[in-house]
Tab-separated table of C-alpha atoms in Angstrom:
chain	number	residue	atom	x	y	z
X	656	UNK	CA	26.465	71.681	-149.643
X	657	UNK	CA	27.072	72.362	-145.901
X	658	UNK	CA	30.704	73.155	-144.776
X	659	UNK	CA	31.948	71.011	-141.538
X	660	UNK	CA	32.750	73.593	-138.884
X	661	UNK	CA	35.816	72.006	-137.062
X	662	UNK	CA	34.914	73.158	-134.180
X	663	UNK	CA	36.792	72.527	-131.214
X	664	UNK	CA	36.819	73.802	-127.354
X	665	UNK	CA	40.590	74.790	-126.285
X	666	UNK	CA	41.430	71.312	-124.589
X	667	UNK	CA	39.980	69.381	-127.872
X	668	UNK	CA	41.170	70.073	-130.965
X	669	UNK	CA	39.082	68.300	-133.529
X	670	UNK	CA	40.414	65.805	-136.967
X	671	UNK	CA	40.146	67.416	-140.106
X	672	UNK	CA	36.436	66.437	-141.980
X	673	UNK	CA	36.703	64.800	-145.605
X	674	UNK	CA	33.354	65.287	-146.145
X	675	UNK	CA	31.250	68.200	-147.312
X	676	UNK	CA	33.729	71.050	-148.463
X	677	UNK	CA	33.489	74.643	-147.946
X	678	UNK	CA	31.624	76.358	-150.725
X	679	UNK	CA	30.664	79.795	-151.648
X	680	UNK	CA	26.576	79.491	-151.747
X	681	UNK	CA	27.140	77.290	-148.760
X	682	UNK	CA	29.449	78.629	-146.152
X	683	UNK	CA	28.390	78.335	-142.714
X	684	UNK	CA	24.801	76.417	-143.101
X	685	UNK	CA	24.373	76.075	-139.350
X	686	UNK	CA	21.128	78.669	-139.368
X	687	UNK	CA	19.663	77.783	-142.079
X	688	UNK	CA	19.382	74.095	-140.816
X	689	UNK	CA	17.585	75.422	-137.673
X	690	UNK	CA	13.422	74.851	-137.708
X	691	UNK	CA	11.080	77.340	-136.262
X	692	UNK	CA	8.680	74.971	-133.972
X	693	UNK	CA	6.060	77.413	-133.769
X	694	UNK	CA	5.822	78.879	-137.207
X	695	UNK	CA	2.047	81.152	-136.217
X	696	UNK	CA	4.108	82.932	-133.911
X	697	UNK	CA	6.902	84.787	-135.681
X	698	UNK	CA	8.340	84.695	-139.472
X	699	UNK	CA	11.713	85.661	-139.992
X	700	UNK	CA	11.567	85.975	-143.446
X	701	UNK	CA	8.647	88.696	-143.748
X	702	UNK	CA	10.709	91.607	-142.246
X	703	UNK	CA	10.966	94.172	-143.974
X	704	UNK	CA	14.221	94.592	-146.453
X	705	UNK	CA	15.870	98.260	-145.430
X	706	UNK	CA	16.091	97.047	-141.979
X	707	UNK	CA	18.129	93.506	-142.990
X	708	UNK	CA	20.065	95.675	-145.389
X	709	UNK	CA	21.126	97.798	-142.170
X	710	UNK	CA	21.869	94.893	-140.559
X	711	UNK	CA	23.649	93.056	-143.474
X	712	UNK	CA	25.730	96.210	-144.113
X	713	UNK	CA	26.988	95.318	-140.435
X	714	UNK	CA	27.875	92.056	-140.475
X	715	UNK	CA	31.682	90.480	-140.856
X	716	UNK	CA	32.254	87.566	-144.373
X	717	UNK	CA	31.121	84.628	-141.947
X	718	UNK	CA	28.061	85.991	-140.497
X	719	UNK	CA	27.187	87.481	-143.695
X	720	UNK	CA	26.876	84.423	-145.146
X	721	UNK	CA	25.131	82.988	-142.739
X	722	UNK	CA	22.609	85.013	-142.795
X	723	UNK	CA	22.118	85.129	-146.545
X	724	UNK	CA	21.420	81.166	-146.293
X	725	UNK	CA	18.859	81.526	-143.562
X	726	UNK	CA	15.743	81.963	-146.090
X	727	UNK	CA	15.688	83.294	-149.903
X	728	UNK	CA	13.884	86.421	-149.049
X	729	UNK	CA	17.408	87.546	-147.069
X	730	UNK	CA	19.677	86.059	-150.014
X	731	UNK	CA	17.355	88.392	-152.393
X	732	UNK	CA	18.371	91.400	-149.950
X	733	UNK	CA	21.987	90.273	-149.482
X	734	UNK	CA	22.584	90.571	-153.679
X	735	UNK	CA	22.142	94.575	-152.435
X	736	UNK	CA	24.653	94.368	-149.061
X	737	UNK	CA	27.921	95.472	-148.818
X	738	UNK	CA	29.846	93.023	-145.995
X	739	UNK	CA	32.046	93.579	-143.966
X	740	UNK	CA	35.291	92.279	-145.800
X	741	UNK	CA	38.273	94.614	-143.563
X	742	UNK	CA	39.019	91.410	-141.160
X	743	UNK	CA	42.129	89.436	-142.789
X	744	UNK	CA	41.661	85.776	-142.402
X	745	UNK	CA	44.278	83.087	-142.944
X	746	UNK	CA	44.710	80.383	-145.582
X	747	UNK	CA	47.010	77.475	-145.306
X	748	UNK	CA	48.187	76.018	-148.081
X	749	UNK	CA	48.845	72.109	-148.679
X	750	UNK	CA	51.996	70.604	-147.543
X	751	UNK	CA	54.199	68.546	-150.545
X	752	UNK	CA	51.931	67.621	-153.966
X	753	UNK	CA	49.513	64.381	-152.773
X	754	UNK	CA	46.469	64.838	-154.893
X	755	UNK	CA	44.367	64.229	-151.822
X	756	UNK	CA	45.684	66.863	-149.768
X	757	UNK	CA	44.492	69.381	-152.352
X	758	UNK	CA	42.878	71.937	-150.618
X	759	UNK	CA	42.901	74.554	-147.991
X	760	UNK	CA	42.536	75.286	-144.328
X	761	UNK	CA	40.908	78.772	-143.680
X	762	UNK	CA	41.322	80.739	-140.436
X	763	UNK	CA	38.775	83.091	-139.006
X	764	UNK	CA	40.381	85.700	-136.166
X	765	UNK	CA	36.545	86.298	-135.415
X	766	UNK	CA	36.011	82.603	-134.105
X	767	UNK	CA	39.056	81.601	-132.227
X	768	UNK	CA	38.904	78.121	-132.291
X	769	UNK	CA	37.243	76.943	-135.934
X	770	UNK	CA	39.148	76.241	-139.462
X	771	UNK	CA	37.472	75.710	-142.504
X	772	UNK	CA	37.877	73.243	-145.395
X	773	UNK	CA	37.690	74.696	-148.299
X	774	UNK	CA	36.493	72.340	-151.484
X	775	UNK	CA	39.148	70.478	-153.135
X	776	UNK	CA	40.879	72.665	-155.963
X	777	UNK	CA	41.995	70.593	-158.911
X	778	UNK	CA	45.141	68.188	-159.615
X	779	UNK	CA	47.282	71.116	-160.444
X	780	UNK	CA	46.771	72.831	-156.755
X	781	UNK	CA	48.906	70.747	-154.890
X	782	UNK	CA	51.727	71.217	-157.426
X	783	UNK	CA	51.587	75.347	-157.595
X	784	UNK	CA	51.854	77.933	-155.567
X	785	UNK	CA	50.210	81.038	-154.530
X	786	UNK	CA	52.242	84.214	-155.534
X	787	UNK	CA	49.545	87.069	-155.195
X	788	UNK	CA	45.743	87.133	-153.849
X	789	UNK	CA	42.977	89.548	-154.451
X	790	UNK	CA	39.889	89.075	-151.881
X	791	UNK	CA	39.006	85.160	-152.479
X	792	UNK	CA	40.885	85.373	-155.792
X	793	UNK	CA	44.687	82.951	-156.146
X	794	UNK	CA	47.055	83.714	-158.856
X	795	UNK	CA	48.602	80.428	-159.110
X	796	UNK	CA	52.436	79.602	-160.014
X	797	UNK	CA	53.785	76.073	-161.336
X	798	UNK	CA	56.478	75.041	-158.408
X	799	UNK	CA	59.975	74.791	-160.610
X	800	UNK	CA	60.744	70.716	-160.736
X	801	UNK	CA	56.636	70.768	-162.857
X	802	UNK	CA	57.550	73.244	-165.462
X	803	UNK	CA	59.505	72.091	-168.752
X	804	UNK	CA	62.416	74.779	-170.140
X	805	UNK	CA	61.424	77.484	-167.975
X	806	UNK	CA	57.608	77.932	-169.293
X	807	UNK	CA	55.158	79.228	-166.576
X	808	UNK	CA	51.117	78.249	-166.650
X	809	UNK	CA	49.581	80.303	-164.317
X	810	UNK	CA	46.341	80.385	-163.300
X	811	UNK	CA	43.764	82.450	-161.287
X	812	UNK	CA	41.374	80.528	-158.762
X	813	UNK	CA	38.443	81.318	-156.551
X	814	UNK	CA	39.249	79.466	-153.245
X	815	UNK	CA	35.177	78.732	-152.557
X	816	UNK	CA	34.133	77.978	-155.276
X	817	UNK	CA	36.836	76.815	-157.411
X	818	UNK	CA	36.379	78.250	-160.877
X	819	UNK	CA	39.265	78.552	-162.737
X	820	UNK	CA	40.937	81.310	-165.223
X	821	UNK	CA	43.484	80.048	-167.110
X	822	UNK	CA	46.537	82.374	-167.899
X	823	UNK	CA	48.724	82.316	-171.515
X	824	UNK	CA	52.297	80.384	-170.917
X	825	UNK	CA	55.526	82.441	-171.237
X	826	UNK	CA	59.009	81.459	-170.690
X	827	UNK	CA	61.096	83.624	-168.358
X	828	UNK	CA	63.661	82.110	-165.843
X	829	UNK	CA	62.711	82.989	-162.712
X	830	UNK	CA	58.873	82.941	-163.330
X	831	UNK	CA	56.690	86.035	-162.380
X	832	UNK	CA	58.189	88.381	-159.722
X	833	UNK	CA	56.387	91.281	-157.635
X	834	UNK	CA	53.072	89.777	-158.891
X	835	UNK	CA	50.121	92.131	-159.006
X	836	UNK	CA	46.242	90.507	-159.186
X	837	UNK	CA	43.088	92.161	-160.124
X	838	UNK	CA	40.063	90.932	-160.373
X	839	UNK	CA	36.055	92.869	-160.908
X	840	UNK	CA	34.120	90.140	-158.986
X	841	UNK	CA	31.008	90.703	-160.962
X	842	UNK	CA	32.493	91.032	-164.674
X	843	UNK	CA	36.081	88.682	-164.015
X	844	UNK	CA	37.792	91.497	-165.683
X	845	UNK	CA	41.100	90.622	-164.741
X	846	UNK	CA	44.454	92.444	-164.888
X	847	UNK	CA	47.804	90.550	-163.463
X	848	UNK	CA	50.941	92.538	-163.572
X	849	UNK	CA	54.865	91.372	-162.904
X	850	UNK	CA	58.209	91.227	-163.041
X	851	UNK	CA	59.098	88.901	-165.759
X	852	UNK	CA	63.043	89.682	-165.410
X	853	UNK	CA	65.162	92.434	-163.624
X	854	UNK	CA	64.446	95.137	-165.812
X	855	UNK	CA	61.209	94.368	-167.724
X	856	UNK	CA	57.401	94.197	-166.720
X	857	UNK	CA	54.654	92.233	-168.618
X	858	UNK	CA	50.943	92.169	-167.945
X	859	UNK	CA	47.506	90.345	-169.172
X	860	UNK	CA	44.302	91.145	-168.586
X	861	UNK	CA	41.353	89.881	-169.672
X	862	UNK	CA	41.010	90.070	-173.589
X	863	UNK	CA	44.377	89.362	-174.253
X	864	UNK	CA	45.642	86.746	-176.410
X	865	UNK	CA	49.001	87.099	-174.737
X	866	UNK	CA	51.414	88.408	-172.220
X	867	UNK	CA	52.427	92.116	-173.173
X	868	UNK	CA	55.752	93.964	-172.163
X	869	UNK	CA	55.079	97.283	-170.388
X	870	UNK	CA	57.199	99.539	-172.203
X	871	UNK	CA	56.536	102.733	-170.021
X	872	UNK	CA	57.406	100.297	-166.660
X	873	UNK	CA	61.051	100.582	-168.084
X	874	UNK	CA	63.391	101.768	-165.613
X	875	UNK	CA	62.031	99.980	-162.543
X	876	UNK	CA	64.685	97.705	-162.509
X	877	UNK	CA	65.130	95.312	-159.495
X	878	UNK	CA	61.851	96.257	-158.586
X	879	UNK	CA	61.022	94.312	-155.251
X	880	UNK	CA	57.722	95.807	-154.619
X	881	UNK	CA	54.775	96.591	-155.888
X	882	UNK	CA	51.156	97.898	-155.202
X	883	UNK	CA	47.960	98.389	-157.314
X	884	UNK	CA	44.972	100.158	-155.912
X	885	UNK	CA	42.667	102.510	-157.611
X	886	UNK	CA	44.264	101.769	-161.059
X	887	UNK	CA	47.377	103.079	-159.794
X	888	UNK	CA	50.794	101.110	-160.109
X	889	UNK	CA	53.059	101.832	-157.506
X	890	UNK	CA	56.767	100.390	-158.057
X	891	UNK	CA	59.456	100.500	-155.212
X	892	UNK	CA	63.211	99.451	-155.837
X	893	UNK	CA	66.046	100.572	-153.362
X	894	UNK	CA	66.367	104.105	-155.278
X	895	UNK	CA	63.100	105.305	-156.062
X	896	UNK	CA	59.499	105.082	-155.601
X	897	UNK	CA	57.501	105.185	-159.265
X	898	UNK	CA	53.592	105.459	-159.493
X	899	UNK	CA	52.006	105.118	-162.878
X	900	UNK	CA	48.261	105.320	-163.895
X	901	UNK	CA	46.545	102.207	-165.280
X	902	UNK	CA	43.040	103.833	-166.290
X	903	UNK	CA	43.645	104.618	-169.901
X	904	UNK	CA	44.401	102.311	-172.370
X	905	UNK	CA	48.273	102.656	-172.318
X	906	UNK	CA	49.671	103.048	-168.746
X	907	UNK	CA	51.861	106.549	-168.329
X	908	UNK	CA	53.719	107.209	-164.928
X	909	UNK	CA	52.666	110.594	-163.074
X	910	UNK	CA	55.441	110.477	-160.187
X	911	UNK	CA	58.819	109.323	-159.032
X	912	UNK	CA	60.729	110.719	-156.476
X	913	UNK	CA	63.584	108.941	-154.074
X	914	UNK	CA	64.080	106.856	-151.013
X	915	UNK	CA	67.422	106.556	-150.513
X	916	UNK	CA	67.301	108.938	-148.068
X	917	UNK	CA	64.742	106.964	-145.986
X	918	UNK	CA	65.774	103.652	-146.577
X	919	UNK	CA	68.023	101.251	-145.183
X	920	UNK	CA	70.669	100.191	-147.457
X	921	UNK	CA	71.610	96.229	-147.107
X	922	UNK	CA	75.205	95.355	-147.326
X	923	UNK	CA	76.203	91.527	-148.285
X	924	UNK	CA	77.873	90.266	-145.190
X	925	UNK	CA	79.809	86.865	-143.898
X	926	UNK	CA	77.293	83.774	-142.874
X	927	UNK	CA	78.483	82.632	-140.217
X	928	UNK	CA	77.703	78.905	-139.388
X	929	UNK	CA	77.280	77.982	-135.307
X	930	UNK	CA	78.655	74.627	-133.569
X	931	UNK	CA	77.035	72.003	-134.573
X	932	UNK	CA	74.831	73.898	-137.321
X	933	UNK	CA	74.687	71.246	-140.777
X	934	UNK	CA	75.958	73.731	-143.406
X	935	UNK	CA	73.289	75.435	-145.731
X	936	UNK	CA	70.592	74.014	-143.234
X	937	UNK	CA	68.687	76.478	-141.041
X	938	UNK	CA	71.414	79.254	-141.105
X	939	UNK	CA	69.675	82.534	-140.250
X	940	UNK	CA	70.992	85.660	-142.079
X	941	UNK	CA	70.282	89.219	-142.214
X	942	UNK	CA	67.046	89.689	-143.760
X	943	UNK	CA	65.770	93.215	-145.078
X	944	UNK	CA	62.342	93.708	-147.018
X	945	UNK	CA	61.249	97.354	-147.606
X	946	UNK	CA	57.618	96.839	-148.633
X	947	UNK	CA	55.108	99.944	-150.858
X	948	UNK	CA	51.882	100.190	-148.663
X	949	UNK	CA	48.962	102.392	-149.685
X	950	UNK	CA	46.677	103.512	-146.549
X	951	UNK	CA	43.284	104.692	-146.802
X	952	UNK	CA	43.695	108.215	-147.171
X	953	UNK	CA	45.490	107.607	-150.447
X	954	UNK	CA	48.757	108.364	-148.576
X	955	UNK	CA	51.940	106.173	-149.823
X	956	UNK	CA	53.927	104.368	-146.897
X	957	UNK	CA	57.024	102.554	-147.089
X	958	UNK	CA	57.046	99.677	-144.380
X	959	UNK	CA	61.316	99.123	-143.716
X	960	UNK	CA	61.001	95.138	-142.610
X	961	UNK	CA	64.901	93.659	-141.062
X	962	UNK	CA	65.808	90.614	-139.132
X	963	UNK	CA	69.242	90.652	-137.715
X	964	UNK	CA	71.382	87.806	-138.260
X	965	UNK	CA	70.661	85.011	-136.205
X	966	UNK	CA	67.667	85.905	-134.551
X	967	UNK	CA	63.572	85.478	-135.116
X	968	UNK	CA	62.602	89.166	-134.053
X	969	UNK	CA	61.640	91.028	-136.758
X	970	UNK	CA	61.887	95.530	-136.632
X	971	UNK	CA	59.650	97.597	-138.524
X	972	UNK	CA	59.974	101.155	-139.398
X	973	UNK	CA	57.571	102.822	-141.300
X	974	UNK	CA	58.127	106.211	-143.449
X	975	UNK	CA	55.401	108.513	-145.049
X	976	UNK	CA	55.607	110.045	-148.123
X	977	UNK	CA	55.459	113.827	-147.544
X	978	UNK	CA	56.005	115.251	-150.876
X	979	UNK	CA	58.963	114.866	-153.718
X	980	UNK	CA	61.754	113.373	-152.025
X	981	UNK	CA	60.723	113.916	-148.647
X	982	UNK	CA	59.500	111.646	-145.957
X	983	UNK	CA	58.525	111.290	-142.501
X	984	UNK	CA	58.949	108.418	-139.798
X	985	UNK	CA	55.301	107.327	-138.520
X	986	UNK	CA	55.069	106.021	-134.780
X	987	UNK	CA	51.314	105.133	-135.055
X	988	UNK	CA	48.967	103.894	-137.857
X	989	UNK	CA	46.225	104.995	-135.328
X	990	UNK	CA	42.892	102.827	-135.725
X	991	UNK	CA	44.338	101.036	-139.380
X	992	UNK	CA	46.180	98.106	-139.971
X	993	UNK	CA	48.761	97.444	-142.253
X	994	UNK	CA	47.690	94.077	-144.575
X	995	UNK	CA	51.340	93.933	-145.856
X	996	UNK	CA	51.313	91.332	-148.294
X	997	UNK	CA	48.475	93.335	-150.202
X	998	UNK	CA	49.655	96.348	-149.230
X	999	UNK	CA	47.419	98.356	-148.198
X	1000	UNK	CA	45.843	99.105	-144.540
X	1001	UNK	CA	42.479	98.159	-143.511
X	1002	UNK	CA	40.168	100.175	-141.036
X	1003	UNK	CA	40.455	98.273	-137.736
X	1004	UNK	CA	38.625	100.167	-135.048
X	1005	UNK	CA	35.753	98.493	-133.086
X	1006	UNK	CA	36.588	95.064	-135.180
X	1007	UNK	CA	36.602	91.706	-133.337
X	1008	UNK	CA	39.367	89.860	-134.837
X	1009	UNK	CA	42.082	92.416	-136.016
X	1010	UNK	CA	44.103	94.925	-133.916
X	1011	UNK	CA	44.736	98.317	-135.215
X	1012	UNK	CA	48.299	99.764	-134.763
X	1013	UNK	CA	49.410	96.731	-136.175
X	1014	UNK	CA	51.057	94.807	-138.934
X	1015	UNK	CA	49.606	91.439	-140.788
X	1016	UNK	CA	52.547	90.205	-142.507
X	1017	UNK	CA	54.037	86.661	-143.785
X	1018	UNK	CA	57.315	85.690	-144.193
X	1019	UNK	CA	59.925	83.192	-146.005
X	1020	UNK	CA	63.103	82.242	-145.546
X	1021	UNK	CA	65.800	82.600	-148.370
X	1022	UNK	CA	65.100	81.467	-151.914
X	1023	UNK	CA	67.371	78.588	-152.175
X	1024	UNK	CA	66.061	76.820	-148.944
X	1025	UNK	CA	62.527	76.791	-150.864
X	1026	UNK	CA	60.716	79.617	-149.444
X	1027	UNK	CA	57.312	79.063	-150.775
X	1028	UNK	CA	57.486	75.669	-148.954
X	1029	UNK	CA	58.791	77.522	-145.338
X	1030	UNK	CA	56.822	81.000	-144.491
X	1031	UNK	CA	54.857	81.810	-141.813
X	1032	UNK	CA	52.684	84.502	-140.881
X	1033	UNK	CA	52.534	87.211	-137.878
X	1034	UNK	CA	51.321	90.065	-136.224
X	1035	UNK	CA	53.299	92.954	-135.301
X	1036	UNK	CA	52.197	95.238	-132.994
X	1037	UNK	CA	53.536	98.505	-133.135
X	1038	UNK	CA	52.600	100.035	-129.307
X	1039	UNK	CA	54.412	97.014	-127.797
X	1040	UNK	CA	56.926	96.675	-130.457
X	1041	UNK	CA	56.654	93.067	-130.142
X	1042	UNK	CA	55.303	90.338	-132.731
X	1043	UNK	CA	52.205	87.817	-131.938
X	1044	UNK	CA	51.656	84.597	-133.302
X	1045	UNK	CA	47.649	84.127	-134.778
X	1046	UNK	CA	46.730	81.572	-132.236
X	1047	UNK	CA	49.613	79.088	-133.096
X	1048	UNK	CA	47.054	75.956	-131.153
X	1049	UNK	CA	45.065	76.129	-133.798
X	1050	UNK	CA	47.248	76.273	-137.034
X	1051	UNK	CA	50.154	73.802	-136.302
X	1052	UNK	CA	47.194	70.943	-135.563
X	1053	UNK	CA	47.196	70.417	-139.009
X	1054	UNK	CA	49.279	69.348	-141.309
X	1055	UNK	CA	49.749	72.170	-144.003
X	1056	UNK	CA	52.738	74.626	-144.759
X	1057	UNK	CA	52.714	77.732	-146.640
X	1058	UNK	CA	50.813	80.324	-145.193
X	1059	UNK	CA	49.471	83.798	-145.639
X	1060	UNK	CA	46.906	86.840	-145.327
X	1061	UNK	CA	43.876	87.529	-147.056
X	1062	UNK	CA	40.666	89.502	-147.348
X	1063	UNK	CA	38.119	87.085	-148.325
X	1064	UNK	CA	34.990	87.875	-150.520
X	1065	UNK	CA	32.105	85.663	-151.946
X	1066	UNK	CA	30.676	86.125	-155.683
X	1067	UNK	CA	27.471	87.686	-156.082
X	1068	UNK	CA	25.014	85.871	-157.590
């Protein structure tokens, strides 16, 4: 099926299409519909495989799969490609629970002025949320007023192609915290990690009848974020920084050491309401979010986030983890970029469509004035000190709310 490119010129923006949804074996058809008028003179299919590897190997998620729908011969060389997957794109989520507004909106930075439709994702979409990704991968949350005495249903979804992995219920009050996703792509091993209370963790992976309490996770209490890469856990609360290894069959921790000296500690302060202001609507207080991030040397970075009270500029400091209780302030990520809601940085030098030095980040406003219905997402740019908005034209045309980052990926046949 052929995706509708809503493609627009700067003056025009186009109307959402209903028709045709975004899949994975047929992202971006627009080559593959083209016809070669003068077949005797030149075949595109016949050349030889190394060299479309080479150029495969080059190519960003949307051109990639373009070219792999051009012709079979370069799908059959594509199943041996590695793409380019370091450029974050954006997903919008539906706004309220109407079972026709069930899919997403997907943002390329490499095409300035297209969105994508993604297929339509089942009944239950519209009436979850997304609490963690992992490349094209959801891990799906029940919103609150859908559960019944505090039991959670989650799920794990592929936003192209919409297969579904459904997750054991558990009962916990305020659902799954910190959430951690993992997913192989080629054997849907799957590991999801989280916060089930203050002072208790609980995983599932994939052979599991049900969730399972991490005893060796004890004493990561208020635990506000956390990382996985390379089968490594890494667990940040305002004290200490805790990194345990995941590739044996029972997890054991092989570090701690503390931040206090590096972090910011938040005090609880007075709201103060302005003239005018409808109380406990849009009142703006002090907002501080230390986040774990994991760059691509393996080195651990600790991203301080704050918004002062009453305003919409956000400060970053970032601090790099030196040895056992010592740490460094960092001025420059150089040519990476910090993903922050996954954690980790992404190469971004020579890249159309992501800026190095910088940070990709969402954000929400407080719990109680329904965050996951209320974030938006930025771009901070660390040599000017200043944050960008992703081309804000395109995304408020269309009517969706909840927003975030993501590094998309495709399944292999």
């Amino acid at each position: 099926m052929e995706l509708p490119v809503l493609s627009n010129t700067f003056m025009r923006l186009p109307v959402p299409h209903e028709s045709g949804p975004l899949t994975d074996d047929g992202l971006l058809l627009p080559l593959a519909k083209k016809r070669n008028p003068h077949p005797q003179c030149y075949c595109w299919s016949q050349l030889p495989s190394d060299l479309l590897q080479l150029v495969f190997d080059r190519l960003g998620f949307a051109d990639f799969q373009r070219a792999k729908s051009v012709c079979s011969s370069w799908q059959s060389v594509s199943r041996n490609s590695q793409p380019n997957n370091q450029i974050p794109w954006m997903i919008r989520f539906p706004k309220g629970n109407d079972p026709d507004h069930n899919y997403c909106l997907l943002f390329n930075p490499e095409e300035k002025y297209n969105m994508y439709k993604t297929p339509k994702l089942g009944n239950d979409f519209s009436k979850s949320f997304c609490v963690a990704t992992y490349r094209s991968w959801l891990l799906m949350q029940p919103q609150y007023e859908y559960m019944h005495d505090h039991q959670f249903n989650l799920y794990i979804l592929h936003l192209l192609t919409g297969e579904r992995i459904n997750l054991p219920a558990f009962k916990t009050y305020y659902g799954l915290t910190c959430p951690i996703l993992w997913i192989d792509e080629k054997t849907e091993d799957h590991l999801v990690i989280g916060m089930a209370g203050e002072d208790y963790a609980v995983s599932f992976k994939k052979g599991d009848k049900s969730w399972r309490q991490i005893p060796t996770l004890s004493g990561i209490e208020e635990c506000f974020s956390m990382v996985f890469k390379d089968h490594k856990l890494y667990c940040l609360n305002y004290a200490k920084l805790k990194i345990f290894d995941f590739s044996g069959d029972t997890p054991l921790r092989v570090f701690k050491t503390s931040v206090s000296g590096c972090l910011h500690q938040p005090s609880i302060g007075v709201v103060m309401r302005l003239p005018g202001e409808i109380p406990g609507k849009d009142r703006r207080v002090a907002h501080f979010k230390n986040n774990v991030v994991v760059n691509l040397a393996g080195d651990v970075l600790i991203a301080e986030c704050h918004r002062p009270c009453f305003s919409n500029i956000w400060e970053f400091k970032i601090h790099k983890m030196l040895g056992n209780n010592e740490w460094e302030r960092v001025v420059s990520l150089g040519d990476e970029a910090i993903l922050l809601d996954l954690g980790i940085t992404v190469l971004a030098k020579d890249l159309l469509g992501i800026k190095s030095n910088s940070i990709y980040f969402s954000t929400a406003y407080s719990f109680f004035e329904d965050q996951y219905d209320k974030n938006e997402i930025f771009i901070f740019n660390l040599d000017s000190n200043k944050v960008e908005l992703p081309h804000r034209f395109v995304s408020s045309s269309y009517p969706r709310s909840r927003s975030r980052w993501f590094l998309p990926s495709f399944k292999r046949e």
